C-alpha positions as CSV (number, residue, x, y, z in Angstrom):
1,M,0.0,-0.3,-0.5
2,A,1.7,3.3,-0.9
3,K,2.3,5.8,1.7
4,P,0.9,9.3,1.4
5,P,2.6,11.8,1.4
6,P,4.9,12.8,4.4
7,S,2.7,16.7,5.4
8,M,-0.3,14.1,5.9
9,E,-1.7,12.8,8.5
10,Q,-2.5,8.8,9.1
11,Y,-4.5,7.0,10.5
12,Y,-5.6,4.3,11.7
13,V,-9.0,1.7,12.5
14,G,-9.4,-0.1,15.0
15,V,-12.5,-1.7,15.8
16,D,-13.3,-3.1,18.9
17,V,-17.0,-5.8,19.0
18,G,-17.7,-6.8,22.9
19,T,-20.1,-8.5,25.0
20,A,-22.9,-5.9,24.7
21,S,-22.1,-3.6,21.7
22,V,-19.4,-2.0,18.8
23,R,-16.7,0.1,19.5
24,A,-14.5,1.9,16.9
25,A,-11.6,4.5,17.0
26,L,-9.6,6.5,14.7
27,V,-6.5,6.6,16.5
28,A,-2.6,9.1,15.2
29,R,0.3,7.0,14.8
30,D,1.0,8.1,18.4
31,G,-2.0,6.3,19.6
32,L,-3.5,9.4,20.1
33,V,-7.3,8.5,19.6
34,K,-9.3,10.8,17.2
35,A,-12.9,9.9,17.3
36,T,-15.1,7.2,18.1
37,A,-18.5,5.9,18.2
38,E,-20.3,3.0,19.3
39,E,-23.1,1.4,18.3
40,P,-25.2,-1.6,20.2
41,V,-25.0,-5.4,19.4
42,R,-28.7,-7.5,20.0
43,I,-28.3,-10.7,22.5
44,W,-31.2,-13.3,22.8
45,Q,-30.9,-15.6,26.0
46,P,-33.7,-17.9,24.8
47,A,-33.2,-20.9,27.6
48,P,-30.4,-20.1,31.0
49,D,-26.8,-19.9,30.5
50,R,-27.3,-19.0,26.9
51,Y,-26.2,-16.7,25.5
52,V,-26.5,-16.3,21.3
53,Q,-26.4,-13.5,19.0
54,S,-25.7,-12.7,15.0
55,S,-22.7,-12.1,13.2
56,D,-24.8,-10.9,10.7
57,D,-25.9,-8.1,12.7
58,I,-22.5,-7.3,15.0
59,W,-21.4,-6.6,11.1
60,D,-23.9,-4.8,9.8
61,R,-23.8,-2.4,13.1
62,C,-18.8,-2.2,12.5
63,C,-20.3,-1.0,9.3
64,R,-22.0,1.5,11.0
65,T,-19.2,3.1,13.0
66,F,-16.6,3.7,10.4
67,P,-18.0,7.2,7.9
68,V,-18.7,8.3,11.5
69,I,-15.2,8.2,12.9
70,C,-14.0,9.0,9.9
71,Q,-15.6,11.7,8.5
72,N,-13.1,13.4,8.8
73,A,-10.2,12.7,7.3
74,T,-9.6,11.4,4.0
75,K,-9.8,7.6,2.8
76,S,-6.4,7.6,2.2
77,Q,-4.9,8.3,5.2
78,V,-6.9,5.3,6.6
79,R,-4.1,3.3,6.1
80,G,-5.0,-0.7,8.4
81,M,-7.4,-1.2,10.2
82,G,-7.1,-4.3,12.8
83,F,-10.1,-5.7,14.4
84,D,-11.1,-7.2,18.5
85,A,-14.8,-9.0,19.3
86,T,-14.7,-11.6,22.2
87,C,-14.2,-15.6,22.0
88,S,-17.3,-16.3,20.6
89,L,-18.4,-19.1,17.8
90,V,-19.8,-18.1,14.6
91,V,-21.7,-20.9,12.5
92,L,-21.9,-21.1,8.6
93,D,-23.4,-22.2,5.7
94,K,-21.4,-23.8,2.2
95,H,-22.5,-20.3,1.3
96,F,-21.0,-18.7,4.4
97,Q,-24.7,-17.7,5.6
98,P,-26.0,-17.8,9.2
99,V,-27.2,-21.7,11.0
100,A,-28.8,-21.3,13.4
101,I,-27.2,-23.2,16.9
102,N,-31.1,-23.4,18.6
103,Q,-33.3,-25.9,18.6
104,D,-35.7,-22.5,17.3
105,G,-33.6,-22.4,13.7
106,V,-34.0,-18.4,14.0
107,Q,-30.7,-18.5,11.1
108,E,-29.5,-14.6,12.2
109,Q,-28.9,-16.6,15.3
110,N,-26.3,-17.9,15.2
111,V,-24.1,-17.0,16.8
112,M,-22.9,-19.4,19.9
113,M,-21.2,-15.6,23.0
114,W,-17.9,-17.2,25.4
115,M,-20.5,-16.5,28.1
116,D,-22.9,-19.4,26.8
117,H,-22.4,-22.2,29.5
118,R,-24.5,-24.7,27.7
119,A,-21.3,-27.2,26.7
120,S,-20.9,-27.2,30.4
121,E,-20.7,-31.4,30.2
122,Q,-19.4,-31.5,27.3
123,A,-16.5,-29.5,28.5
124,A,-16.2,-31.9,32.2
125,H,-16.6,-34.3,29.0
126,I,-13.0,-33.1,27.3
127,T,-10.9,-33.2,30.1
128,S,-11.7,-36.5,31.9
129,T,-10.3,-37.8,28.7
130,G,-7.0,-36.7,30.4
131,H,-5.2,-35.8,26.7
132,Q,-2.6,-34.1,26.4
133,A,-3.5,-31.4,25.0
134,L,-5.2,-30.5,28.2
135,R,-2.1,-29.1,29.3
136,R,-2.1,-25.7,27.9
137,V,-5.6,-25.2,29.0
138,G,-4.3,-24.9,32.8
139,G,-5.1,-28.9,32.5
140,V,-9.1,-28.3,32.3
141,M,-11.2,-27.2,29.4
142,S,-13.8,-24.3,29.2
143,P,-17.3,-24.5,28.8
144,E,-16.1,-21.3,27.1
145,M,-13.4,-22.5,24.2
146,Q,-14.3,-24.3,21.7
147,P,-14.2,-27.7,21.2
148,P,-17.2,-28.4,24.1
149,K,-19.8,-26.2,22.4
150,L,-19.2,-28.0,19.2
151,L,-19.6,-30.9,21.0
152,W,-22.4,-29.7,21.8
153,L,-23.2,-28.7,18.8
154,K,-22.8,-32.3,17.1
155,E,-24.7,-33.9,20.0
156,N,-27.5,-31.8,19.8
157,L,-28.0,-30.5,17.1
158,R,-27.4,-32.5,14.2
159,E,-29.4,-33.0,12.0
160,T,-30.5,-28.8,11.9
161,C,-26.9,-26.9,12.9
162,W,-23.5,-29.6,12.6
163,K,-24.9,-31.4,9.1
164,Q,-25.1,-27.9,7.7
165,A,-21.8,-25.5,8.8
166,A,-19.2,-25.7,6.2
167,H,-17.2,-22.7,8.9
168,F,-16.5,-22.2,12.1
169,F,-15.5,-19.2,12.5
170,D,-13.6,-17.5,16.3
171,L,-15.5,-14.0,16.0
172,P,-12.6,-12.6,16.1
173,D,-11.8,-14.3,12.1
174,F,-15.5,-13.8,10.9
175,L,-14.9,-10.3,11.1
176,S,-11.7,-10.4,9.2
177,W,-13.1,-12.7,6.4
178,K,-15.8,-10.2,6.0
179,A,-13.4,-7.6,5.9
180,T,-11.3,-9.4,3.0
181,G,-12.3,-12.9,2.2
182,S,-9.1,-14.2,3.4
183,L,-9.6,-17.7,5.7
184,E,-6.6,-17.1,7.5
185,R,-7.0,-17.6,10.5
186,S,-5.4,-15.3,13.5
187,L,-3.0,-17.5,16.3
188,C,-4.4,-16.2,19.1
189,T,-8.1,-17.7,19.1
190,L,-6.7,-20.5,17.3
191,V,-4.4,-21.5,20.0
192,C,-6.4,-19.9,23.0
193,K,-10.0,-21.0,22.0
194,W,-9.1,-24.4,19.7
195,T,-6.4,-25.8,21.6
196,Y,-3.8,-25.5,18.4
197,C,-0.4,-25.5,18.4
198,P,1.7,-23.1,16.6
199,Q,4.6,-25.6,16.7
200,E,2.6,-28.7,15.4
201,G,-0.7,-27.8,13.5
202,W,-4.4,-29.4,14.7
203,D,-3.0,-32.9,17.4
204,T,-6.0,-34.9,15.5
205,S,-5.4,-37.4,18.3
206,F,-7.2,-35.2,20.3
207,W,-10.5,-34.3,18.4
208,E,-10.3,-38.0,18.0
209,A,-10.4,-38.0,21.4
210,I,-13.3,-35.9,21.8
211,G,-15.9,-37.2,18.9
212,L,-14.7,-34.3,16.6
213,E,-12.4,-36.1,14.1
214,D,-15.3,-35.4,11.4
215,L,-14.1,-32.1,12.0
216,L,-10.4,-33.1,10.6
217,T,-11.9,-33.9,6.9
218,D,-10.4,-31.8,3.8
219,N,-7.2,-30.0,6.4
220,C,-9.2,-28.5,8.0
221,S,-11.2,-26.1,5.9
222,K,-14.3,-26.0,9.0
223,I,-12.2,-24.5,11.5
224,G,-8.5,-23.2,10.4
225,A,-6.7,-24.5,7.3
226,L,-4.6,-21.4,7.1
227,T,-2.9,-19.7,10.9
228,C,-0.5,-16.4,10.1
229,C,0.6,-13.6,12.9
230,P,-1.9,-11.3,14.4
231,G,-1.5,-8.5,12.6
232,T,-0.4,-9.9,9.2
233,S,-1.4,-8.2,6.5
234,L,-3.9,-10.8,5.2
235,G,-5.1,-11.5,1.1
236,E,-5.4,-8.1,-1.0
237,G,-6.7,-6.0,2.1
238,L,-10.4,-4.8,2.2
239,S,-12.5,-6.1,-0.3
240,A,-14.5,-4.0,-2.9
241,Q,-17.6,-5.4,-0.9
242,A,-16.2,-4.7,2.7
243,A,-14.2,-1.1,1.2
244,A,-17.9,0.6,0.0
245,E,-20.0,-1.1,3.3
246,T,-17.1,1.1,5.2
247,Q,-16.9,3.6,2.6
248,L,-13.8,2.9,2.7
249,K,-10.7,2.2,0.1
250,T,-9.9,-0.5,-1.7
251,G,-6.8,-1.9,-0.7
252,T,-6.5,-1.2,2.6
253,A,-4.9,-3.6,4.3
254,V,-6.6,-5.6,7.4
255,A,-5.3,-7.3,10.4
256,A,-5.2,-10.8,11.4
257,S,-7.1,-10.6,13.9
258,L,-6.8,-10.9,18.2
259,I,-9.4,-11.3,21.0
260,D,-10.3,-8.9,22.4
261,A,-8.8,-9.4,25.9
262,H,-5.4,-9.7,23.9
263,A,-5.6,-5.8,22.2
264,G,-6.6,-4.5,25.6
265,G,-2.6,-6.1,26.4
266,L,-1.6,-4.9,23.5
267,G,-3.4,-2.1,24.3
268,V,-0.9,-0.7,27.3
269,I,1.4,-3.5,28.9
270,G,3.9,-2.6,25.3
271,A,4.1,1.0,27.3
272,D,6.9,3.6,28.6
273,V,7.4,4.0,31.7
274,K,10.4,6.0,31.5
275,G,10.6,8.0,35.0
276,L,7.6,6.8,36.7
277,S,9.3,5.5,38.7
278,L,8.2,2.4,38.4
279,P,9.3,-1.6,39.8
280,C,8.7,-2.4,36.0
281,E,10.9,-0.3,34.4
282,D,14.0,-1.4,33.4
283,Q,12.6,-4.9,34.1
284,P,11.1,-6.8,30.7
285,M,7.8,-6.8,29.4
286,T,7.8,-10.2,31.0
287,S,7.3,-8.1,34.7
288,R,4.2,-6.7,33.6
289,M,0.3,-8.8,34.3
290,A,-2.9,-6.7,31.4
291,V,-6.0,-6.9,33.3
292,V,-8.4,-6.2,30.6
293,C,-11.4,-6.2,33.3
294,G,-15.2,-5.2,31.5
295,T,-17.8,-7.7,31.2
296,S,-16.1,-10.0,32.5
297,S,-12.2,-9.4,33.6
298,C,-8.4,-11.2,31.9
299,H,-4.8,-11.7,33.3
300,M,-2.1,-12.0,30.7
301,G,1.8,-12.9,31.8
302,I,3.9,-13.3,29.4
303,S,6.7,-15.3,29.4
304,Q,10.2,-16.3,27.5
305,Q,9.5,-19.4,27.9
306,P,6.9,-21.9,28.8
307,L,5.2,-21.7,32.0
308,Y,2.5,-24.1,32.8
309,V,0.2,-22.8,35.4
310,P,-2.6,-25.0,36.8
311,G,-6.2,-23.7,35.8
312,V,-4.6,-20.7,34.2
313,W,-5.4,-21.1,30.2
314,G,-1.7,-21.8,28.5
315,P,1.6,-21.4,28.0
316,Y,0.5,-20.1,24.1
317,F,3.1,-18.9,21.8
318,S,2.9,-15.9,20.6
319,V,-0.7,-15.0,20.9
320,M,-0.3,-11.4,21.5
321,V,3.6,-10.4,21.2
322,P,5.4,-12.2,19.0
323,G,8.1,-14.6,19.8
324,L,6.6,-14.3,23.6
325,W,4.3,-16.8,25.6
326,L,1.6,-16.1,27.3
327,N,-0.6,-17.6,30.2
328,E,-4.3,-16.2,30.7
329,G,-6.2,-16.0,34.0
330,G,-9.3,-15.0,33.8
331,Q,-13.2,-14.1,36.1
332,S,-16.3,-14.7,34.5
333,A,-18.1,-12.3,35.4
334,T,-16.6,-8.8,37.3
335,G,-18.3,-5.9,35.6
336,K,-21.7,-8.0,35.2
337,L,-21.4,-9.1,39.2
338,I,-21.0,-4.7,40.2
339,D,-24.1,-4.7,38.3
340,F,-26.5,-7.8,39.7
341,M,-25.4,-7.0,43.0
342,V,-26.2,-3.5,43.0
343,E,-29.3,-3.1,40.5
344,G,-30.9,-6.0,42.6
345,H,-30.5,-4.5,46.3
346,A,-33.9,-3.2,47.0
347,A,-32.6,-0.1,47.6
348,F,-32.0,0.6,43.9
349,P,-34.7,2.5,43.1
350,Q,-33.3,5.3,46.0
351,L,-30.3,4.4,44.9
352,K,-30.7,5.6,41.3
353,I,-33.4,8.6,42.5
354,L,-30.0,10.0,44.6
355,A,-27.4,9.6,41.9
356,E,-29.1,11.5,39.6
357,K,-29.8,14.3,41.8
358,S,-26.4,15.3,42.1
359,G,-25.4,15.2,38.5
360,E,-23.3,11.4,39.0
361,G,-23.2,8.0,37.9
362,V,-24.7,5.6,40.5
363,Y,-21.6,4.4,41.2
364,S,-19.7,7.5,41.2
365,Y,-21.9,8.4,44.2
366,L,-21.6,4.9,45.2
367,N,-17.9,5.9,45.6
368,R,-18.5,8.9,47.7
369,H,-21.0,7.7,49.8
370,L,-18.6,5.2,50.7
371,E,-15.9,7.6,51.3
372,T,-18.1,9.7,53.7
373,M,-19.6,6.6,55.7
374,A,-15.3,6.0,56.4
375,G,-15.8,9.0,57.5
376,D,-11.9,10.5,60.1
377,S,-11.1,6.8,59.5
378,G,-9.6,7.4,55.6
379,H,-9.5,3.5,55.0
380,L,-13.0,2.9,53.6
381,G,-11.9,-1.0,52.8
382,T,-12.8,-1.6,56.9
383,L,-16.0,-1.6,56.4
384,A,-16.6,-4.1,54.4
385,A,-14.5,-6.0,57.4
386,S,-17.4,-7.9,58.4
387,L,-19.1,-8.7,54.8
388,H,-17.4,-11.2,52.4
389,V,-18.2,-12.3,48.9
390,W,-17.5,-14.7,46.2
391,P,-17.4,-13.8,43.6
392,D,-17.3,-17.1,41.4
393,F,-22.1,-16.5,40.0
394,H,-20.7,-17.9,36.7
395,G,-18.0,-20.6,37.9
396,N,-13.9,-19.8,38.4
397,R,-12.6,-19.7,34.9
398,S,-9.3,-19.1,37.4
399,P,-7.1,-20.5,38.6
400,L,-9.7,-23.4,40.3
401,A,-10.9,-24.0,36.6
402,D,-14.3,-25.1,37.5
403,P,-17.3,-24.2,36.0
404,T,-19.9,-25.4,38.5
405,L,-18.4,-23.0,41.2
406,R,-21.9,-20.4,42.3
407,G,-21.6,-17.5,44.3
408,M,-21.7,-16.7,47.8
409,V,-21.7,-13.8,50.5
410,V,-21.2,-14.0,53.8
411,G,-22.9,-11.7,57.3
412,L,-25.7,-10.5,55.3
413,T,-27.6,-8.4,57.5
414,L,-31.5,-7.6,57.7
415,S,-31.1,-3.7,57.1
416,R,-32.4,-2.5,52.5
417,T,-30.4,0.9,52.7
418,V,-28.7,2.9,50.6
419,D,-24.9,1.6,54.0
420,D,-26.3,-1.5,53.1
421,L,-25.7,-0.8,49.2
422,A,-22.9,0.8,49.2
423,L,-21.2,-1.5,51.9
424,L,-22.7,-4.7,49.7
425,Y,-20.8,-3.2,46.1
426,L,-17.7,-2.5,48.5
427,A,-17.6,-6.1,49.3
428,T,-18.2,-6.6,45.7
429,V,-15.2,-4.4,44.3
430,Q,-12.6,-6.1,47.2
431,S,-13.3,-10.1,46.5
432,I,-12.6,-9.1,42.6
433,A,-9.3,-7.7,43.2
434,L,-9.3,-10.2,46.0
435,G,-9.7,-12.8,43.0
436,T,-6.6,-11.1,40.8
437,R,-4.6,-11.6,43.4
438,H,-5.2,-15.6,44.0
439,I,-4.5,-15.5,40.0
440,L,-1.8,-13.6,40.7
441,D,-0.2,-15.5,43.8
442,T,-0.3,-18.5,41.0
443,M,1.3,-17.3,38.1
444,Q,3.9,-16.5,40.7
445,E,4.6,-19.5,42.2
446,T,4.9,-21.3,38.8
447,G,7.3,-19.6,38.2
448,H,5.8,-15.0,37.0
449,D,8.0,-12.1,38.3
450,I,5.0,-10.2,37.9
451,R,6.0,-6.5,39.9
452,T,3.9,-3.9,37.8
453,L,-0.6,-4.0,36.9
454,F,-1.5,-2.0,33.5
455,L,-5.4,-2.4,33.8
456,C,-7.3,-1.1,31.0
457,G,-10.9,-1.8,30.5
458,G,-14.2,0.1,32.1
459,L,-13.9,-0.3,35.0
460,S,-10.7,0.8,35.2
461,K,-12.1,3.8,34.8
462,N,-14.0,3.5,38.6
463,A,-11.2,4.9,40.8
464,L,-12.2,2.0,43.9
465,F,-12.1,-0.5,41.6
466,V,-8.5,1.1,40.9
467,Q,-7.6,1.5,43.9
468,T,-8.9,-2.0,45.7
469,H,-6.9,-3.5,42.7
470,A,-4.0,-2.1,44.3
471,D,-4.0,-2.4,48.0
472,V,-5.4,-5.7,47.9
473,T,-2.2,-7.0,45.8
474,G,0.7,-4.9,46.8
475,L,1.4,-3.8,43.6
476,P,1.5,-0.4,42.1
477,V,-1.2,-0.4,39.3
478,A,-1.0,1.6,35.5
479,L,-3.3,3.0,33.8
480,P,-3.4,4.2,30.1
481,F,-3.6,8.0,29.0
482,Q,-6.0,6.7,26.8
483,T,-8.7,5.3,28.2
484,E,-9.7,3.1,24.6
485,A,-6.4,1.2,25.6
486,V,-8.1,-1.7,24.4
487,L,-9.5,0.2,20.5
488,V,-5.3,0.7,20.7
489,G,-4.7,-2.2,20.1
490,A,-6.7,-2.6,18.0
491,A,-5.3,-0.1,15.7
492,V,-1.9,-1.3,16.5
493,L,-3.3,-4.2,14.8
494,G,-3.6,-2.1,11.7
495,A,-0.3,-0.5,12.0
496,C,1.5,-3.6,12.2
497,A,-0.7,-4.7,8.3
498,S,0.0,-0.8,7.4
499,R,3.5,-2.0,7.4
500,D,4.2,2.1,8.8
501,Y,5.6,-0.6,12.2
502,S,7.7,-3.0,11.9
503,S,6.0,-5.4,13.6
504,I,3.9,-5.5,16.4
505,Q,6.6,-4.6,19.7
506,E,7.3,-1.2,18.0
507,A,4.3,-0.3,17.3
508,M,3.2,-1.0,20.8
509,Q,6.4,1.1,22.7
510,K,4.6,4.3,20.5
511,M,1.4,4.2,20.6
512,A,1.3,2.6,23.9
513,K,1.2,5.2,26.6
514,V,0.7,5.6,30.3
515,G,-1.8,7.7,31.9
516,K,-1.8,7.7,34.8
517,V,0.1,5.3,38.0
518,V,-1.9,4.0,41.2
519,Q,0.0,3.3,44.1
520,P,-0.7,1.3,46.2
521,N,-1.9,1.5,50.6
522,L,0.8,-0.5,52.8
523,E,-0.4,0.0,55.5
524,H,-3.7,-1.7,54.2
525,L,-2.2,-5.3,53.5
526,S,-2.8,-6.4,57.0
527,F,-6.0,-6.3,56.8
528,Y,-6.4,-7.8,53.3
529,N,-4.0,-10.5,54.4
530,K,-6.7,-10.9,56.6
531,K,-9.2,-11.1,54.3
532,Y,-7.3,-12.9,51.7
533,R,-7.5,-16.2,54.2
534,V,-11.0,-15.3,54.4
535,F,-11.8,-15.5,50.5
536,L,-10.5,-18.9,49.8
537,R,-12.3,-21.2,52.7
538,L,-14.7,-19.8,50.8
539,A,-14.0,-21.4,48.5
540,A,-13.0,-24.9,50.5
541,H,-16.3,-24.5,52.7
542,Q,-17.9,-24.6,49.3
543,R,-16.8,-27.6,47.9
544,E,-17.7,-29.1,51.2
545,Y,-21.0,-28.1,50.5
546,A,-21.7,-30.1,47.8
547,A,-19.5,-33.1,48.5
548,L,-22.2,-33.8,51.9
549,M,-25.1,-32.6,49.0
550,Q,-24.4,-35.7,46.7
551,D,-23.5,-38.3,49.8
């Protein structure tokens, strides 16, 4: 792709398809976000633990954002684009048309969302095989990965879906295919969610062991015969049809995509930290952990050599930063859990009225209300000393890797006041931070040396959430200069695909920036050490109760 004149500013488009919306940004060469747009996407919940979407709806929403963010840029200035998305499963037939994934047969509903846990039994069955491929996913197959979802479709919708399907895409790969027509799959999706091994390819013995050997036919074309590293320029760039739909230039570079959390990692983990007095300064990138926190949270640590961490996904090679290994922990419900706890409380209607009168959002009001409740003590965390939450209302992704675990609240009273709601909110935020510490400790025990947390995503805009993570872990938290770090990460892919930067590493260093550092209050660490011991006991008690009920 020919470069524009030096005087003409260069831009990259980053597109992030999250759980409930499509967001897009026009990002300059230095990483500054020039314009953003957002479109909601539809979600259907046909049954408990089932969440589905439409790939046609998602692509249409993506296309709507491009004219908005590019209205002040010429087509020639847009040098490249990158997509990231949730790791949801897209099913298409041989004509690349949607195939229904539910018994009701609604064709447009062809995306099984990442948080759809209908395949929990299939995941447990795959785990029971003890196959060596499971070693790369912490030893336990999650229902949020694609093999159990595929097995569920084969076992439950053999005639209406399985036999009609010709292409199974991870959502990030579907988006890059729609943009280019290229069937190359990103190593990020295939390695992290499909058990693909970059060095060895598809492990045929794994798919045979779990009863999905029919996916191996025709050189595994249904699940991906061609692979490439994230940021690789795909095909001939933007196809003529996609150019018409996005109102951009045919041939614009399009990068191999990333899972959304990994795009967030790109948007923060490689930032220059000189002069910020962080313990990771003058240390390799392996001393950093990216925590991407929104509806759910992902915890990503990288290493020079493969590290096998029980209950934590990976090690995955070259799936985020080329040449480095990735371990990925996570929590299946974080922002969604906070909303659930707050909105389900009896005092929520009163809280909404108070927040509206103050001109604040609900969570800003709650944070300020907690400060008022704490008074002169200065340590509002102790307000929840006798209230404890186990946050796995949607199962434990890491490090226990047990989707059957459920949430717990210990220490409830008969109070139904706004004060009581605020304390429950505080205890929930603390529990999520304690869960991060649980993941962090498990990774440290197996060889990681993490000295700084890099947070991004919607929850990183919540001051209480960020400070609590710093206090609970005892580590400083670096926040991105651009609050939309996930979009910057997607744009990094586009910059790499355009060849304006020679590598992902160079693009990260030039485009990712730290905006603020939050230091831990070490005086609070003793309190949170006690809270952490209680936290770990909650999981043990829950498993004891489950065993008693089975006796």
